[in-house]
PDB file of C-alpha atoms in Angstrom:
ATOM      1  CA  UNK A   1      40.083  72.174 137.271  1.00  0.00           C
ATOM      2  CA  UNK A   2      41.464  75.565 136.210  1.00  0.00           C
ATOM      3  CA  UNK A   3      40.081  75.386 132.686  1.00  0.00           C
ATOM      4  CA  UNK A   4      36.548  74.256 132.115  1.00  0.00           C
ATOM      5  CA  UNK A   5      36.593  73.442 128.427  1.00  0.00           C
ATOM      6  CA  UNK A   6      33.627  72.750 126.203  1.00  0.00           C
ATOM      7  CA  UNK A   7      33.775  71.892 122.520  1.00  0.00           C
ATOM      8  CA  UNK A   8      30.255  72.475 121.231  1.00  0.00           C
ATOM      9  CA  UNK A   9      30.942  71.623 117.601  1.00  0.00           C
ATOM     10  CA  UNK A  10      32.486  68.650 115.823  1.00  0.00           C
ATOM     11  CA  UNK A  11      34.653  70.997 113.712  1.00  0.00           C
ATOM     12  CA  UNK A  12      36.537  72.015 116.848  1.00  0.00           C
ATOM     13  CA  UNK A  13      37.471  68.564 118.139  1.00  0.00           C
ATOM     14  CA  UNK A  14      40.725  68.398 116.206  1.00  0.00           C
ATOM     15  CA  UNK A  15      41.944  71.554 117.981  1.00  0.00           C
ATOM     16  CA  UNK A  16      40.426  71.021 121.413  1.00  0.00           C
ATOM     17  CA  UNK A  17      43.301  69.435 123.331  1.00  0.00           C
ATOM     18  CA  UNK A  18      45.902  71.921 122.093  1.00  0.00           C
ATOM     19  CA  UNK A  19      43.668  74.907 122.787  1.00  0.00           C
ATOM     20  CA  UNK A  20      42.906  73.641 126.260  1.00  0.00           C
ATOM     21  CA  UNK A  21      46.611  73.144 126.939  1.00  0.00           C
ATOM     22  CA  UNK A  22      47.294  76.700 125.729  1.00  0.00           C
ATOM     23  CA  UNK A  23      44.605  77.959 128.107  1.00  0.00           C
ATOM     24  CA  UNK A  24      46.152  76.087 131.051  1.00  0.00           C
ATOM     25  CA  UNK A  25      49.581  77.516 130.236  1.00  0.00           C
ATOM     26  CA  UNK A  26      48.108  80.990 129.790  1.00  0.00           C
ATOM     27  CA  UNK A  27      46.789  80.864 133.349  1.00  0.00           C
ATOM     28  CA  UNK A  28      50.289  79.902 134.520  1.00  0.00           C
ATOM     29  CA  UNK A  29      51.988  82.659 132.518  1.00  0.00           C
ATOM     30  CA  UNK A  30      49.690  85.298 133.946  1.00  0.00           C
ATOM     31  CA  UNK A  31      49.981  83.917 137.481  1.00  0.00           C
ATOM     32  CA  UNK A  32      46.320  83.137 137.940  1.00  0.00           C
ATOM     33  CA  UNK A  33      46.756  79.377 137.676  1.00  0.00           C
ATOM     34  CA  UNK A  34      44.383  78.696 140.545  1.00  0.00           C
ATOM     35  CA  UNK A  35      41.554  80.693 139.032  1.00  0.00           C
ATOM     36  CA  UNK A  36      38.906  79.157 136.835  1.00  0.00           C
ATOM     37  CA  UNK A  37      38.562  79.932 133.135  1.00  0.00           C
ATOM     38  CA  UNK A  38      35.594  78.771 131.098  1.00  0.00           C
ATOM     39  CA  UNK A  39      36.493  78.205 127.448  1.00  0.00           C
ATOM     40  CA  UNK A  40      34.054  77.189 124.714  1.00  0.00           C
ATOM     41  CA  UNK A  41      34.643  76.378 121.062  1.00  0.00           C
ATOM     42  CA  UNK A  42      31.405  76.835 119.193  1.00  0.00           C
ATOM     43  CA  UNK A  43      29.876  77.532 115.786  1.00  0.00           C
ATOM     44  CA  UNK A  44      29.188  80.812 113.979  1.00  0.00           C
ATOM     45  CA  UNK A  45      25.495  80.257 114.558  1.00  0.00           C
ATOM     46  CA  UNK A  46      25.880  79.959 118.335  1.00  0.00           C
ATOM     47  CA  UNK A  47      28.308  82.877 118.697  1.00  0.00           C
ATOM     48  CA  UNK A  48      26.031  85.017 116.537  1.00  0.00           C
ATOM     49  CA  UNK A  49      23.204  84.427 119.016  1.00  0.00           C
ATOM     50  CA  UNK A  50      25.484  85.399 121.931  1.00  0.00           C
ATOM     51  CA  UNK A  51      26.737  88.469 120.060  1.00  0.00           C
ATOM     52  CA  UNK A  52      23.145  89.541 119.369  1.00  0.00           C
ATOM     53  CA  UNK A  53      21.911  88.869 122.907  1.00  0.00           C
ATOM     54  CA  UNK A  54      24.825  90.442 124.822  1.00  0.00           C
ATOM     55  CA  UNK A  55      26.249  93.064 122.455  1.00  0.00           C
ATOM     56  CA  UNK A  56      23.278  93.913 120.228  1.00  0.00           C
ATOM     57  CA  UNK A  57      25.256  92.886 117.123  1.00  0.00           C
ATOM     58  CA  UNK A  58      23.391  90.370 114.982  1.00  0.00           C
ATOM     59  CA  UNK A  59      26.431  88.876 113.271  1.00  0.00           C
ATOM     60  CA  UNK A  60      28.939  86.136 114.016  1.00  0.00           C
ATOM     61  CA  UNK A  61      32.272  87.182 115.467  1.00  0.00           C
ATOM     62  CA  UNK A  62      35.524  85.409 116.229  1.00  0.00           C
ATOM     63  CA  UNK A  63      35.681  85.636 120.038  1.00  0.00           C
ATOM     64  CA  UNK A  64      33.562  86.885 122.913  1.00  0.00           C
ATOM     65  CA  UNK A  65      34.555  87.370 126.545  1.00  0.00           C
ATOM     66  CA  UNK A  66      32.360  87.561 129.609  1.00  0.00           C
ATOM     67  CA  UNK A  67      34.451  88.720 132.546  1.00  0.00           C
ATOM     68  CA  UNK A  68      33.628  87.957 136.140  1.00  0.00           C
ATOM     69  CA  UNK A  69      36.164  90.636 137.148  1.00  0.00           C
ATOM     70  CA  UNK A  70      34.756  93.402 135.020  1.00  0.00           C
ATOM     71  CA  UNK A  71      34.746  96.883 136.420  1.00  0.00           C
ATOM     72  CA  UNK A  72      33.074  99.242 134.007  1.00  0.00           C
ATOM     73  CA  UNK A  73      35.491 101.727 132.537  1.00  0.00           C
ATOM     74  CA  UNK A  74      38.451 100.725 134.706  1.00  0.00           C
ATOM     75  CA  UNK A  75      41.993 100.584 133.375  1.00  0.00           C
ATOM     76  CA  UNK A  76      43.573  97.124 133.716  1.00  0.00           C
ATOM     77  CA  UNK A  77      46.025  98.316 136.334  1.00  0.00           C
ATOM     78  CA  UNK A  78      43.098  99.704 138.324  1.00  0.00           C
ATOM     79  CA  UNK A  79      41.177  96.462 138.409  1.00  0.00           C
ATOM     80  CA  UNK A  80      40.898  94.876 141.779  1.00  0.00           C
ATOM     81  CA  UNK A  81      43.711  92.447 142.415  1.00  0.00           C
ATOM     82  CA  UNK A  82      42.822  89.106 140.931  1.00  0.00           C
ATOM     83  CA  UNK A  83      42.536  86.610 143.737  1.00  0.00           C
ATOM     84  CA  UNK A  84      44.572  83.599 142.623  1.00  0.00           C
ATOM     85  CA  UNK A  85      42.716  81.148 144.793  1.00  0.00           C
ATOM     86  CA  UNK A  86      41.109  77.867 143.851  1.00  0.00           C
ATOM     87  CA  UNK A  87      38.070  78.281 141.657  1.00  0.00           C
ATOM     88  CA  UNK A  88      37.974  82.073 141.597  1.00  0.00           C
ATOM     89  CA  UNK A  89      36.146  82.601 138.292  1.00  0.00           C
ATOM     90  CA  UNK A  90      37.841  84.819 135.723  1.00  0.00           C
ATOM     91  CA  UNK A  91      35.017  84.481 133.221  1.00  0.00           C
ATOM     92  CA  UNK A  92      34.127  82.898 129.905  1.00  0.00           C
ATOM     93  CA  UNK A  93      35.873  82.992 126.541  1.00  0.00           C
ATOM     94  CA  UNK A  94      33.810  81.784 123.585  1.00  0.00           C
ATOM     95  CA  UNK A  95      35.524  81.207 120.231  1.00  0.00           C
ATOM     96  CA  UNK A  96      33.847  80.484 116.913  1.00  0.00           C
ATOM     97  CA  UNK A  97      35.707  77.651 115.225  1.00  0.00           C
ATOM     98  CA  UNK A  98      34.050  78.543 111.902  1.00  0.00           C
ATOM     99  CA  UNK A  99      35.363  82.115 111.955  1.00  0.00           C
ATOM    100  CA  UNK A 100      38.738  81.055 113.368  1.00  0.00           C
ATOM    101  CA  UNK A 101      39.273  78.551 110.547  1.00  0.00           C
ATOM    102  CA  UNK A 102      38.209  81.105 107.904  1.00  0.00           C
ATOM    103  CA  UNK A 103      40.614  83.670 109.400  1.00  0.00           C
ATOM    104  CA  UNK A 104      43.432  81.117 109.473  1.00  0.00           C
ATOM    105  CA  UNK A 105      42.921  80.502 105.745  1.00  0.00           C
ATOM    106  CA  UNK A 106      42.712  84.243 105.044  1.00  0.00           C
ATOM    107  CA  UNK A 107      45.865  85.056 107.038  1.00  0.00           C
ATOM    108  CA  UNK A 108      47.648  81.905 105.784  1.00  0.00           C
ATOM    109  CA  UNK A 109      48.477  80.695 109.264  1.00  0.00           C
ATOM    110  CA  UNK A 110      47.871  77.432 111.062  1.00  0.00           C
ATOM    111  CA  UNK A 111      44.420  77.073 112.643  1.00  0.00           C
ATOM    112  CA  UNK A 112      46.042  76.385 116.025  1.00  0.00           C
ATOM    113  CA  UNK A 113      47.917  79.690 115.821  1.00  0.00           C
ATOM    114  CA  UNK A 114      44.722  81.597 115.053  1.00  0.00           C
ATOM    115  CA  UNK A 115      42.884  79.869 117.887  1.00  0.00           C
ATOM    116  CA  UNK A 116      45.748  80.775 120.250  1.00  0.00           C
ATOM    117  CA  UNK A 117      45.503  84.438 119.197  1.00  0.00           C
ATOM    118  CA  UNK A 118      41.762  84.455 119.832  1.00  0.00           C
ATOM    119  CA  UNK A 119      42.207  82.716 123.187  1.00  0.00           C
ATOM    120  CA  UNK A 120      44.794  85.256 124.368  1.00  0.00           C
ATOM    121  CA  UNK A 121      42.723  88.162 123.055  1.00  0.00           C
ATOM    122  CA  UNK A 122      39.591  86.998 124.829  1.00  0.00           C
ATOM    123  CA  UNK A 123      41.543  86.207 127.982  1.00  0.00           C
ATOM    124  CA  UNK A 124      43.009  89.721 128.125  1.00  0.00           C
ATOM    125  CA  UNK A 125      39.499  91.131 127.898  1.00  0.00           C
ATOM    126  CA  UNK A 126      38.652  89.054 130.969  1.00  0.00           C
ATOM    127  CA  UNK A 127      41.513  90.754 132.795  1.00  0.00           C
ATOM    128  CA  UNK A 128      40.180  94.192 131.887  1.00  0.00           C
ATOM    129  CA  UNK A 129      42.136  95.071 128.770  1.00  0.00           C
ATOM    130  CA  UNK A 130      40.016  96.747 126.108  1.00  0.00           C
ATOM    131  CA  UNK A 131      41.435  97.776 122.730  1.00  0.00           C
ATOM    132  CA  UNK A 132      38.242  99.707 121.957  1.00  0.00           C
ATOM    133  CA  UNK A 133      38.717 102.087 124.900  1.00  0.00           C
ATOM    134  CA  UNK A 134      41.514 104.204 123.395  1.00  0.00           C
ATOM    135  CA  UNK A 135      44.490 103.969 121.034  1.00  0.00           C
ATOM    136  CA  UNK A 136      46.842 103.823 124.047  1.00  0.00           C
ATOM    137  CA  UNK A 137      44.833 100.977 125.542  1.00  0.00           C
ATOM    138  CA  UNK A 138      44.844  99.184 122.196  1.00  0.00           C
ATOM    139  CA  UNK A 139      48.643  99.437 121.997  1.00  0.00           C
ATOM    140  CA  UNK A 140      48.971  98.128 125.549  1.00  0.00           C
ATOM    141  CA  UNK A 141      46.590  95.232 124.959  1.00  0.00           C
ATOM    142  CA  UNK A 142      48.061  94.144 121.624  1.00  0.00           C
ATOM    143  CA  UNK A 143      51.615  94.367 122.975  1.00  0.00           C
ATOM    144  CA  UNK A 144      50.690  92.092 125.870  1.00  0.00           C
ATOM    145  CA  UNK A 145      48.822  89.814 123.464  1.00  0.00           C
ATOM    146  CA  UNK A 146      51.905  89.458 121.243  1.00  0.00           C
ATOM    147  CA  UNK A 147      54.154  88.689 124.227  1.00  0.00           C
ATOM    148  CA  UNK A 148      51.792  86.031 125.578  1.00  0.00           C
ATOM    149  CA  UNK A 149      51.303  84.457 122.148  1.00  0.00           C
ATOM    150  CA  UNK A 150      55.061  84.280 121.643  1.00  0.00           C
ATOM    151  CA  UNK A 151      55.553  82.632 125.007  1.00  0.00           C
ATOM    152  CA  UNK A 152      52.783  80.110 124.352  1.00  0.00           C
ATOM    153  CA  UNK A 153      54.175  79.302 120.902  1.00  0.00           C
ATOM    154  CA  UNK A 154      57.616  78.675 122.370  1.00  0.00           C
ATOM    155  CA  UNK A 155      56.368  76.031 124.779  1.00  0.00           C
ATOM    156  CA  UNK A 156      57.045  72.530 123.503  1.00  0.00           C
ATOM    157  CA  UNK A 157      54.003  70.370 122.808  1.00  0.00           C
ATOM    158  CA  UNK A 158      55.110  67.945 125.533  1.00  0.00           C
ATOM    159  CA  UNK A 159      54.770  70.673 128.165  1.00  0.00           C
ATOM    160  CA  UNK A 160      51.343  71.622 126.845  1.00  0.00           C
ATOM    161  CA  UNK A 161      50.250  67.998 127.172  1.00  0.00           C
ATOM    162  CA  UNK A 162      51.675  67.876 130.687  1.00  0.00           C
ATOM    163  CA  UNK A 163      49.512  70.871 131.587  1.00  0.00           C
ATOM    164  CA  UNK A 164      46.486  68.795 130.634  1.00  0.00           C
ATOM    165  CA  UNK A 165      47.431  65.991 133.019  1.00  0.00           C
ATOM    166  CA  UNK A 166      47.329  68.296 136.030  1.00  0.00           C
TER     167      UNK A 166
END
């Protein structure tokens, strides 16, 4: 299974299948479809604990990424080539459904669209992109994020469901 998905909160169940399908398609679009991605939908309380324990920030956040490919300080193009072989772990993306739903209301967008943005954002961090590194890196990351989001949004729901049956 390329995407190991866990929905740790009842609030996320309504969005789980679509988010998982987006994650499967995201692996395809970035040509790492044989790698393994761990994706968790959780609560503000749980992501706050992770944010405190791993980043020293005692507050909830929208998404966290824990890369298995991380090379401290490396530019994405300098990362080691990602081995697209069965079960090569890319890392973990953890999304707070509570924060995602609040942001969707604030931005007046569909919850699924906000979850897709957070998924792509967290996924790019797994690949080594880091918008906090420099303004140039931020432009590069957000440009790639917009392109991937647009491609995911253009995929018919039937194809997303088909990705789940693989």
